[in-house]
Short mmCIF file of C-alpha atoms and ligand atoms in Angstrom, two decimals:
data_model
loop_
_atom_site.label_atom_id
_atom_site.label_comp_id
_atom_site.label_asym_id
_atom_site.label_seq_id
_atom_site.Cartn_x
_atom_site.Cartn_y
_atom_site.Cartn_z
CA UNK A 1 -28.38 -3.52 -20.94
CA UNK A 2 -27.05 -3.55 -17.18
CA UNK A 3 -25.94 -6.18 -15.71
CA UNK A 4 -26.05 -6.13 -12.10
CA UNK A 5 -25.22 -9.91 -11.46
CA UNK A 6 -21.66 -9.74 -12.37
CA UNK A 7 -21.71 -7.02 -9.40
CA UNK A 8 -21.81 -8.34 -5.35
CA UNK A 9 -25.05 -6.34 -4.17
CA UNK A 10 -24.82 -3.48 -6.59
CA UNK A 11 -29.10 -3.44 -6.89
CA UNK A 12 -29.02 -3.86 -3.17
CA UNK A 13 -26.64 -0.72 -2.50
CA UNK A 14 -28.39 1.28 -5.10
CA UNK A 15 -32.05 0.70 -2.94
CA UNK A 16 -29.98 1.72 0.27
CA UNK A 17 -28.53 4.97 -1.89
CA UNK A 18 -32.29 5.59 -3.13
CA UNK A 19 -32.93 5.21 0.89
CA UNK A 20 -30.31 7.63 2.15
CA UNK A 21 -31.95 9.86 -0.76
CA UNK A 22 -35.45 9.75 0.88
CA UNK A 23 -34.69 9.60 4.53
CA UNK A 24 -31.99 12.89 4.35
CA UNK A 25 -34.10 15.18 2.08
CA UNK A 26 -37.80 13.70 1.81
CA UNK A 27 -39.80 12.53 -0.75
CA UNK A 28 -39.74 14.50 -4.52
CA UNK A 29 -39.87 13.32 -7.81
CA UNK A 30 -38.30 10.24 -9.19
CA UNK A 31 -34.27 8.94 -8.34
CA UNK A 32 -32.06 7.69 -10.79
CA UNK A 33 -29.18 4.98 -9.59
CA UNK A 34 -25.61 3.97 -10.70
CA UNK A 35 -23.00 1.77 -9.21
CA UNK A 36 -19.29 2.02 -10.11
CA UNK A 37 -16.79 -0.14 -8.77
CA UNK A 38 -13.67 0.57 -7.00
CA UNK A 39 -9.95 -0.05 -8.48
CA UNK A 40 -7.31 -1.96 -7.33
CA UNK A 41 -3.78 -1.80 -8.79
CA UNK A 42 -1.82 -4.83 -9.49
CA UNK A 43 1.61 -3.14 -10.63
CA UNK A 44 1.82 0.38 -12.07
CA UNK A 45 1.78 2.73 -8.80
CA UNK A 46 2.36 5.74 -8.87
CA UNK A 47 3.02 6.35 -12.81
CA UNK A 48 -0.01 7.06 -14.39
CA UNK A 49 1.31 11.07 -14.43
CA UNK A 50 4.48 10.51 -15.53
CA UNK A 51 2.70 8.75 -18.65
CA UNK A 52 3.85 5.34 -17.48
CA UNK A 53 2.39 1.76 -17.87
CA UNK A 54 -0.42 0.46 -15.16
CA UNK A 55 -2.03 -3.02 -14.90
CA UNK A 56 -5.32 -3.07 -12.65
CA UNK A 57 -8.54 -4.42 -11.90
CA UNK A 58 -12.09 -3.04 -10.86
CA UNK A 59 -13.05 -4.36 -8.21
CA UNK A 60 -16.64 -5.75 -6.71
CA UNK A 61 -16.75 -3.45 -3.98
CA UNK A 62 -18.09 -0.53 -5.05
CA UNK A 63 -20.27 3.15 -4.41
CA UNK A 64 -23.87 3.14 -5.61
CA UNK A 65 -25.85 6.68 -5.92
CA UNK A 66 -29.47 7.74 -6.02
CA UNK A 67 -30.17 11.10 -7.99
CA UNK A 68 -32.87 13.52 -8.58
CA UNK A 69 -33.78 17.21 -9.66
CA UNK A 70 -33.93 18.94 -5.95
CA UNK A 71 -37.51 20.01 -5.27
CA UNK A 72 -35.57 22.57 -3.50
CA UNK A 73 -33.83 23.84 -6.56
CA UNK A 74 -30.18 23.85 -4.53
CA UNK A 75 -27.54 21.35 -4.32
CA UNK A 76 -27.69 18.83 -2.05
CA UNK A 77 -26.05 15.52 -0.66
CA UNK A 78 -26.49 12.60 1.84
CA UNK A 79 -23.04 10.54 2.26
CA UNK A 80 -22.38 8.32 5.47
CA UNK A 81 -24.28 10.03 7.90
CA UNK A 82 -22.64 13.65 6.01
CA UNK A 83 -24.48 16.37 4.67
CA UNK A 84 -23.86 19.16 1.87
CA UNK A 85 -26.06 21.78 0.93
CA UNK A 86 -25.11 24.65 -1.84
CA UNK A 87 -26.90 26.73 -3.91
CA UNK A 88 -23.73 26.57 -6.92
CA UNK A 89 -21.93 23.44 -7.49
CA UNK A 90 -18.31 25.04 -6.91
CA UNK A 91 -16.40 23.35 -4.24
CA UNK A 92 -16.45 24.00 -0.44
CA UNK A 93 -14.39 21.15 0.64
CA UNK A 94 -16.92 19.26 1.96
CA UNK A 95 -18.56 15.96 0.91
CA UNK A 96 -20.14 17.16 -1.72
CA UNK A 97 -17.45 18.79 -3.42
CA UNK A 98 -16.93 15.24 -6.71
CA UNK A 99 -20.76 14.76 -6.34
CA UNK A 100 -21.53 18.34 -7.37
CA UNK A 101 -18.78 18.52 -9.24
CA UNK A 102 -20.01 16.35 -12.03
CA UNK A 103 -22.63 19.16 -12.69
CA UNK A 104 -20.03 21.67 -14.12
CA UNK A 105 -18.15 18.32 -15.92
CA UNK A 106 -21.50 17.00 -17.50
CA UNK A 107 -22.29 21.14 -18.48
CA UNK A 108 -19.10 21.23 -19.61
CA UNK A 109 -19.80 17.75 -21.88
CA UNK A 110 -22.78 18.91 -23.52
CA UNK A 111 -25.19 17.57 -20.89
CA UNK A 112 -27.05 20.69 -18.42
CA UNK A 113 -28.39 18.95 -15.28
CA UNK A 114 -30.70 21.18 -12.58
CA UNK A 115 -29.66 21.16 -9.12
CA UNK A 116 -29.35 18.08 -7.78
CA UNK A 117 -30.22 15.34 -4.84
CA UNK A 118 -27.65 12.68 -4.07
CA UNK A 119 -28.15 9.51 -1.85
CA UNK A 120 -24.86 7.72 -1.28
CA UNK A 121 -24.10 3.81 -0.14
CA UNK A 122 -20.78 2.46 -0.24
CA UNK A 123 -19.20 -1.48 0.03
CA UNK A 124 -15.86 0.65 -0.93
CA UNK A 125 -14.06 2.09 2.56
CA UNK A 126 -13.67 5.95 1.35
CA UNK A 127 -9.88 7.13 1.24
CA UNK A 128 -8.39 3.82 1.06
CA UNK A 129 -6.32 3.78 -1.56
CA UNK A 130 -9.07 2.53 -3.63
CA UNK A 131 -10.06 4.78 -5.69
CA UNK A 132 -13.17 6.05 -4.01
CA UNK A 133 -13.02 9.49 -4.78
CA UNK A 134 -12.95 8.76 -8.87
CA UNK A 135 -15.79 5.65 -8.20
CA UNK A 136 -18.36 8.58 -6.98
CA UNK A 137 -17.67 10.77 -9.69
CA UNK A 138 -18.08 8.12 -12.06
CA UNK A 139 -21.11 6.99 -10.28
CA UNK A 140 -22.83 10.27 -10.12
CA UNK A 141 -22.21 10.73 -14.25
CA UNK A 142 -23.78 7.48 -14.78
CA UNK A 143 -27.02 8.99 -12.44
CA UNK A 144 -26.72 12.14 -14.37
CA UNK A 145 -27.08 10.65 -17.81
CA UNK A 146 -30.35 8.04 -16.97
CA UNK A 147 -31.42 11.24 -15.40
CA UNK A 148 -31.17 13.49 -18.17
CA UNK A 149 -31.77 10.37 -20.39
CA UNK A 150 -28.51 11.14 -22.19
CA UNK A 151 -25.19 9.19 -23.37
CA UNK A 152 -21.66 9.67 -24.07
CA UNK A 153 -18.83 7.49 -24.97
CA UNK A 154 -17.14 5.79 -22.41
CA UNK A 155 -13.96 8.23 -23.68
CA UNK A 156 -16.54 11.30 -22.77
CA UNK A 157 -17.35 9.44 -19.52
CA UNK A 158 -13.46 9.42 -18.54
CA UNK A 159 -13.25 13.07 -19.04
CA UNK A 160 -15.65 14.18 -17.15
CA UNK A 161 -15.00 12.59 -14.44
CA UNK A 162 -11.49 13.86 -14.77
CA UNK A 163 -12.50 17.23 -15.22
CA UNK A 164 -14.11 17.34 -12.18
CA UNK A 165 -11.41 16.08 -9.85
CA UNK A 166 -8.23 18.05 -11.90
CA UNK A 167 -10.18 20.98 -12.64
CA UNK A 168 -13.03 21.53 -10.11
CA UNK A 169 -12.01 19.58 -6.95
CA UNK A 170 -8.09 20.43 -8.22
CA UNK A 171 -6.10 16.83 -7.34
CA UNK A 172 -3.42 16.30 -9.65
CA UNK A 173 -3.75 12.77 -10.60
CA UNK A 174 -3.43 10.75 -13.29
CA UNK A 175 -5.88 9.08 -15.14
CA UNK A 176 -5.63 5.44 -14.11
CA UNK A 177 -8.56 5.27 -11.79
CA UNK A 178 -11.33 6.68 -14.21
CA UNK A 179 -10.10 4.23 -17.26
CA UNK A 180 -9.84 1.52 -14.99
CA UNK A 181 -13.45 2.06 -13.30
CA UNK A 182 -15.15 2.96 -16.96
CA UNK A 183 -13.09 0.46 -18.93
CA UNK A 184 -12.13 -2.54 -17.12
CA UNK A 185 -12.91 -5.91 -19.22
CA UNK A 186 -15.20 -8.58 -17.43
CA UNK A 187 -13.01 -11.54 -15.83
CA UNK A 188 -9.91 -9.20 -15.92
CA UNK A 189 -7.15 -6.51 -15.40
CA UNK A 190 -6.77 -3.42 -18.00
CA UNK A 191 -2.98 -2.92 -19.14
CA UNK A 192 -3.45 1.23 -19.78
CA UNK A 193 -0.71 2.99 -21.35
CA UNK A 194 -0.61 6.25 -20.05
CA UNK A 195 1.70 7.99 -22.01
CA UNK A 196 -0.96 7.01 -25.26
CA UNK A 197 -4.05 5.99 -23.60
CA UNK A 198 -3.99 2.92 -25.63
CA UNK A 199 -5.41 0.04 -23.37
CA UNK A 200 -5.71 -3.84 -23.53
CA UNK A 201 -6.95 -6.39 -21.67
CA UNK A 202 -5.35 -9.70 -19.51
CA UNK A 203 -7.35 -12.12 -18.39
CA UNK A 204 -7.06 -13.27 -14.89
CA UNK A 205 -6.43 -16.93 -15.51
CA UNK A 206 -6.66 -18.82 -11.62
CA UNK A 207 -9.26 -20.25 -10.15
CA UNK A 208 -6.67 -20.80 -7.21
CA UNK A 209 -4.76 -17.58 -6.49
CA UNK A 210 -6.73 -14.38 -5.33
CA UNK A 211 -6.61 -11.30 -4.57
CA UNK A 212 -7.18 -10.52 -0.38
CA UNK A 213 -6.91 -6.74 1.08
CA UNK A 214 -6.50 -4.96 4.31
CA UNK A 215 -7.47 -1.73 4.76
CA UNK A 216 -5.08 -0.65 7.74
CA UNK A 217 -7.77 1.81 8.88
CA UNK A 218 -4.83 4.66 8.56
CA UNK A 219 -6.63 7.41 6.18
CA UNK A 220 -5.09 8.42 2.83
CA UNK A 221 -5.61 11.36 1.01
CA UNK A 222 -5.31 11.62 -2.39
CA UNK A 223 -5.50 15.53 -2.40
CA UNK A 224 -2.96 15.89 0.16
CA UNK A 225 0.44 17.69 0.15
CA UNK A 226 2.14 14.53 -0.21
CA UNK A 227 0.66 13.29 -3.25
CA UNK A 228 1.35 16.27 -5.27
CA UNK A 229 4.86 16.82 -3.96
CA UNK A 230 5.23 13.03 -5.59
CA UNK A 231 4.05 14.28 -8.50
CA UNK A 232 6.52 17.41 -8.58
CA UNK A 233 9.51 15.61 -7.59
CA UNK A 234 8.72 13.29 -10.18
CA UNK A 235 7.25 15.85 -13.23
CA UNK A 236 11.17 17.68 -12.24
CA UNK A 237 13.07 14.93 -12.86
CA UNK A 238 11.88 13.52 -15.95
CA UNK A 239 12.52 17.17 -17.39
CA UNK A 240 16.17 17.12 -15.88
CA UNK A 241 16.68 13.58 -17.74
CA UNK A 242 14.83 15.43 -20.83
CA UNK A 243 12.22 12.77 -21.33
CA UNK A 244 8.50 13.24 -20.93
CA UNK A 245 7.89 9.63 -19.92
CA UNK A 246 8.73 6.66 -17.71
CA UNK A 247 8.89 4.92 -20.43
CA UNK A 248 12.01 6.38 -21.83
CA UNK A 249 13.87 6.47 -18.49
CA UNK A 250 16.33 3.54 -19.67
CA UNK A 251 19.69 2.48 -17.36
CA UNK A 252 21.52 4.63 -19.91
CA UNK A 253 19.05 7.94 -19.49
CA UNK A 254 19.54 7.33 -15.76
CA UNK A 255 23.01 6.53 -16.27
CA UNK A 256 23.32 10.18 -17.53
CA UNK A 257 23.22 11.85 -13.83
CA UNK A 258 22.19 16.27 -13.16
CA UNK A 259 19.39 14.73 -10.88
CA UNK A 260 19.63 15.38 -6.88
CA UNK A 261 19.08 12.10 -5.06
CA UNK A 262 15.17 12.35 -4.14
CA UNK A 263 14.86 13.07 -7.93
CA UNK A 264 16.78 9.52 -8.45
CA UNK A 265 14.93 8.05 -6.36
CA UNK A 266 11.66 9.49 -8.31
CA UNK A 267 12.88 8.17 -11.91
CA UNK A 268 14.25 4.77 -10.72
CA UNK A 269 10.48 4.74 -9.09
CA UNK A 270 8.61 5.42 -12.22
CA UNK A 271 10.86 3.36 -14.41
CA UNK A 272 11.20 -0.23 -12.50
CA UNK A 273 7.32 0.00 -11.96
CA UNK A 274 6.39 0.81 -15.48
CA UNK A 275 8.73 -2.53 -16.47
CA UNK A 276 6.70 -3.94 -13.80
CA UNK A 277 3.49 -3.94 -15.06
CA UNK A 278 4.81 -4.85 -18.17
CA UNK A 279 5.98 -7.88 -17.25
CA UNK A 280 3.14 -8.66 -14.43
CA UNK A 281 1.06 -8.48 -17.23
CA UNK A 282 2.84 -11.43 -19.18
CA UNK A 283 3.00 -13.29 -15.89
CA UNK A 284 -0.40 -13.10 -15.95
CA UNK A 285 -1.01 -14.12 -19.74
CA UNK A 286 1.50 -17.03 -18.44
CA UNK A 287 -0.35 -18.12 -16.05
CA UNK A 288 2.67 -17.38 -13.71
CA UNK A 289 1.45 -16.73 -10.56
CA UNK A 290 4.64 -16.96 -8.08
CA UNK A 291 6.06 -14.47 -10.55
CA UNK A 292 3.28 -11.96 -10.66
CA UNK A 293 3.11 -12.61 -6.75
CA UNK A 294 6.98 -11.34 -6.72
CA UNK A 295 6.68 -8.42 -8.83
CA UNK A 296 3.87 -7.15 -6.37
CA UNK A 297 6.12 -7.29 -3.59
CA UNK A 298 9.10 -5.69 -5.82
CA UNK A 299 6.95 -2.91 -5.98
CA UNK A 300 5.76 -2.39 -2.70
CA UNK A 301 10.08 -1.84 -1.88
CA UNK A 302 9.92 0.33 -4.39
CA UNK A 303 7.00 2.15 -3.49
CA UNK A 304 8.82 2.11 0.31
CA UNK A 305 12.12 3.30 -0.43
CA UNK A 306 12.07 5.16 -3.92
CA UNK A 307 8.89 6.90 -4.24
CA UNK A 308 8.63 6.84 -0.28
CA UNK A 309 4.48 6.84 -0.13
CA UNK A 310 4.80 3.88 2.08
CA UNK A 311 3.88 4.13 6.00
CA UNK A 312 5.09 1.80 8.67
CA UNK A 313 1.65 0.03 8.89
CA UNK A 314 1.55 -0.48 5.47
CA UNK A 315 4.72 -2.22 5.53
CA UNK A 316 3.72 -4.20 8.85
CA UNK A 317 0.73 -5.33 7.23
CA UNK A 318 2.86 -6.83 4.08
CA UNK A 319 5.42 -8.30 5.82
CA UNK A 320 2.64 -10.19 7.86
CA UNK A 321 1.12 -11.30 4.90
CA UNK A 322 4.37 -12.31 3.33
CA UNK A 323 5.09 -14.82 5.90
CA UNK A 324 1.83 -16.33 5.39
CA UNK A 325 2.57 -19.80 3.38
CA UNK A 326 0.73 -19.51 0.58
CA UNK A 327 1.59 -15.61 -0.03
CA UNK A 328 2.65 -15.15 -3.24
CA UNK A 329 3.43 -11.33 -2.63
CA UNK A 330 2.01 -7.83 -1.38
CA UNK A 331 2.11 -4.27 -1.74
CA UNK A 332 0.39 -1.06 -1.01
CA UNK A 333 -2.25 0.31 -3.06
CA UNK A 334 -3.00 3.71 -4.82
CA UNK A 335 -1.69 6.85 -3.33
CA UNK A 336 -0.12 5.49 -0.14
CA UNK A 337 0.39 6.90 3.00
CA UNK A 338 -2.21 5.02 4.24
CA UNK A 339 -4.52 3.05 2.89
CA UNK A 340 -4.51 -0.35 2.18
CA UNK A 341 -2.37 -3.51 1.31
CA UNK A 342 -3.19 -6.40 -0.78
CA UNK A 343 -1.71 -9.88 -1.35
CA UNK A 344 -1.89 -12.66 -4.12
CA UNK A 345 -2.51 -15.39 -2.09
CA UNK A 346 -2.79 -19.14 -3.32
CA UNK A 347 -7.59 -19.41 -2.39
CA UNK A 348 -6.40 -22.58 0.51
CA UNK A 349 -4.16 -19.65 2.42
CA UNK A 350 -6.49 -16.60 2.07
CA UNK A 351 -8.17 -17.25 5.40
CA UNK A 352 -4.96 -17.17 7.12
CA UNK A 353 -3.34 -14.48 5.10
CA UNK A 354 -6.20 -12.07 6.22
CA UNK A 355 -5.79 -12.53 9.73
CA UNK A 356 -2.75 -12.36 9.64
CA UNK A 357 -2.77 -8.76 7.84
CA UNK A 358 -5.66 -8.01 10.54
CA UNK A 359 -3.92 -8.94 13.30
CA UNK A 360 -0.62 -6.63 11.59
CA UNK A 361 -3.09 -3.51 11.30
CA UNK A 362 -4.01 -2.04 14.37
CA UNK A 363 -6.95 -0.28 13.73
CA UNK A 364 -7.73 -2.21 10.91
CA UNK A 365 -11.52 -1.29 8.70
CA UNK A 366 -11.85 -4.57 7.06
CA UNK A 367 -10.45 -7.91 4.82
CA UNK A 368 -11.99 -8.97 1.67
CA UNK A 369 -10.87 -11.11 -1.20
CA UNK A 370 -11.28 -9.52 -4.22
CA UNK A 371 -12.80 -9.97 -7.50
CA UNK A 372 -12.50 -8.71 -10.16
CA UNK A 373 -15.33 -6.34 -11.76
CA UNK A 374 -16.20 -5.48 -15.74
CA UNK A 375 -15.88 -1.38 -15.71
CA UNK A 376 -19.23 0.99 -16.65
CA UNK A 377 -18.75 0.73 -20.44
CA UNK A 378 -20.10 -2.80 -20.11
CA UNK A 379 -22.69 -1.94 -17.00
CA UNK A 380 -24.09 0.77 -17.37
CA UNK A 381 -24.34 0.44 -21.88
CA UNK A 382 -27.65 1.42 -21.18
CA UNK A 383 -26.08 5.52 -21.30
CA UNK A 384 -22.46 4.92 -22.34
CA UNK A 385 -21.05 4.04 -25.77
CA UNK A 386 -22.13 5.60 -29.46
CA UNK A 387 -24.97 2.91 -29.50
C1 GLA B 1 -4.19 7.91 -6.77
C2 GLA B 1 -4.42 8.80 -7.80
C3 GLA B 1 -4.33 7.84 -9.05
C4 GLA B 1 -2.48 7.11 -9.38
C5 GLA B 1 -2.48 6.92 -7.98
C6 GLA B 1 -1.12 6.23 -7.45
O1 GLA B 1 -5.48 7.07 -6.92
O2 GLA B 1 -6.21 9.40 -8.43
O3 GLA B 1 -3.94 8.65 -10.27
O4 GLA B 1 -1.99 8.72 -9.81
O5 GLA B 1 -2.66 7.34 -6.80
O6 GLA B 1 -0.80 5.25 -8.27
#
């Protein structure tokens, strides 16, 4: 059974996607719809590809799609005023890439699909560090399973989404976005060990502490070269240290030396950030909001100084949030080089914090109070899971 009641306007967004589909490509057969949440990292940024540990929530902002077999027997997509049309599903560097990559990913998983038309509607800002790329892929997978009356286990959905992103579109991402979108628990965070793929749930313990997000309007690009560079530099540092995971980078290992200054900074980021994710989960279990906030601010400083993925605009928004009384901590979210800042704030200070963040970002795209959303394994149980 689907549980639209727990997600903000998901059902309304699915109707909008169905309208976008009809407006773009006319009538033609029944459409299946689906909605997938975005992701907000609490701690554990830029460590998933280094087998580190991440602490993330799925959020109530998401992406809806409507999908039908194409009466014209071609692949067509319409999203935010942009259109993509082609005979084959392979990438062409346009908005269709991720949407059509699902055809190849599901074929590999044994689910054949005819050429399809897709309409998209989103409450999640795109290219803002809140995993809009993974959300659209996951939403298309769920819609495709509904259309084809097929089922996949949660792990199969994650595998298909990762294949679409990494092998078809070619972005060397880690697994945290897809895992969070599929496996996030209701009302809490997912603590994910990216070395052995194990995960546990951590409840959001506060009613009087909220997450306020501000999308700075500076677009980030997870497919861009800067993300690939960070990944390569980190891989290089770990292999030089002869360890396979950020979890093995202890102070002793770091003292072994042999790293370039850049590699030292990358190694220090993934090691300390992994520890922060674990300590952040402990802070949530203990209901210690001040502690979680302090860890988030430390995370931002590490992303700024050691991993070098922040920007002056993100830094300015973080500092503006931290100046607000009642703000417990703030950090950039996602791949960086632009995107969104999230602050942990006493509920009574949420408006003041949002206003301060907005006025520090020259071209802010929006501010939101983020709430945990259940992942797709919970809200799309009609097509995900073994039963
Ligand atoms: C993007 C990638 C993720 C992760 C984050 C940074 O969202 O898709 O795999 O690496 O950046 O934490």
